[in-house]
Amino acid sequence: MGNPNQIVSDPFTATLIRIKAAQLCRRTDFSWSDRDDLTQQMLLYLLEKAHLFDPARGNIEAFVTNAIDSWVAMELRFRGRHKRRGDYEAISLEGTLVECDGDAVPLRTVLGPADQQRRRQAAPACQFDTAETAEAVAAVMATLDPEDRDLLRLVAEHGKAAAAREWSRRSGAAVSRRQIQNALERFRARFEAAGFGPA
């Protein structure tokens, strides 16, 4: 009943699949190199199930969420079954001995931060990029009013609820978390205009 192209091309679908793929890639049984494959498999599953969508019974968001959640659950069950079969072998960092400087030492003692980044498929932070980002953030922060900068730091350090309480105490008037959220939306627009934001 549903139009497969409409379901797959819906912006909500793309966002949800991107989020679910990233969540799965953070698990130890997946890696970041699996992200494209996971995305394609979820899209394929949606195309297979698109005929079940009935606009009279619900909206696209509910259908897509239900279908993707079902696919994720099936994929995790499949992976778990594969692990329990016995042909899946994990390498013990304690029990595996490697040679280092002529001695046999546990594998965990020779692994460093670069190995962790490689395992997680994460690129190491480039010092130039880090300095450039810090400079860009400082430039945007300089365009904010001192009061806005203070509020932003409060939220970053203590969260919205604590920032609302502190702002209420300072101003002598009640400040709600919704008002704090509205201010954050204004700040977000400034940062997005400067090139920060979702990739």
GROMACS .gro file of C-alpha atoms in nm, residues 147 150-151 154-155 159-177 179-180:
model
   26
  147GLU     CA    1   2.563   3.736   2.980
  150ASP     CA    2   2.808   3.304   3.102
  151LEU     CA    3   2.481   3.119   3.047
  154LEU     CA    4   2.675   2.736   3.305
  155VAL     CA    5   2.478   2.494   3.086
  159GLY     CA    6   2.326   2.124   3.273
  160LYS     CA    7   2.001   2.304   3.189
  161ALA     CA    8   1.821   2.251   3.520
  162ALA     CA    9   2.110   2.381   3.731
  163ALA     CA   10   2.162   2.671   3.490
  164ALA     CA   11   1.793   2.764   3.519
  165ARG     CA   12   1.814   2.759   3.900
  166GLU     CA   13   2.132   2.969   3.902
  167TRP     CA   14   1.991   3.214   3.647
  168SER     CA   15   1.673   3.247   3.857
  169ARG     CA   16   1.886   3.316   4.165
  170ARG     CA   17   2.093   3.580   3.985
  171SER     CA   18   1.803   3.761   3.817
  172GLY     CA   19   1.558   3.735   4.106
  173ALA     CA   20   1.289   3.610   3.865
  174ALA     CA   21   1.186   3.255   3.779
  175VAL     CA   22   1.369   3.116   3.476
  176SER     CA   23   1.241   2.789   3.331
  177ARG     CA   24   1.433   2.517   3.152
  179GLN     CA   25   1.365   2.957   2.851
  180ILE     CA   26   1.716   2.813   2.880
   0.00000   0.00000   0.00000
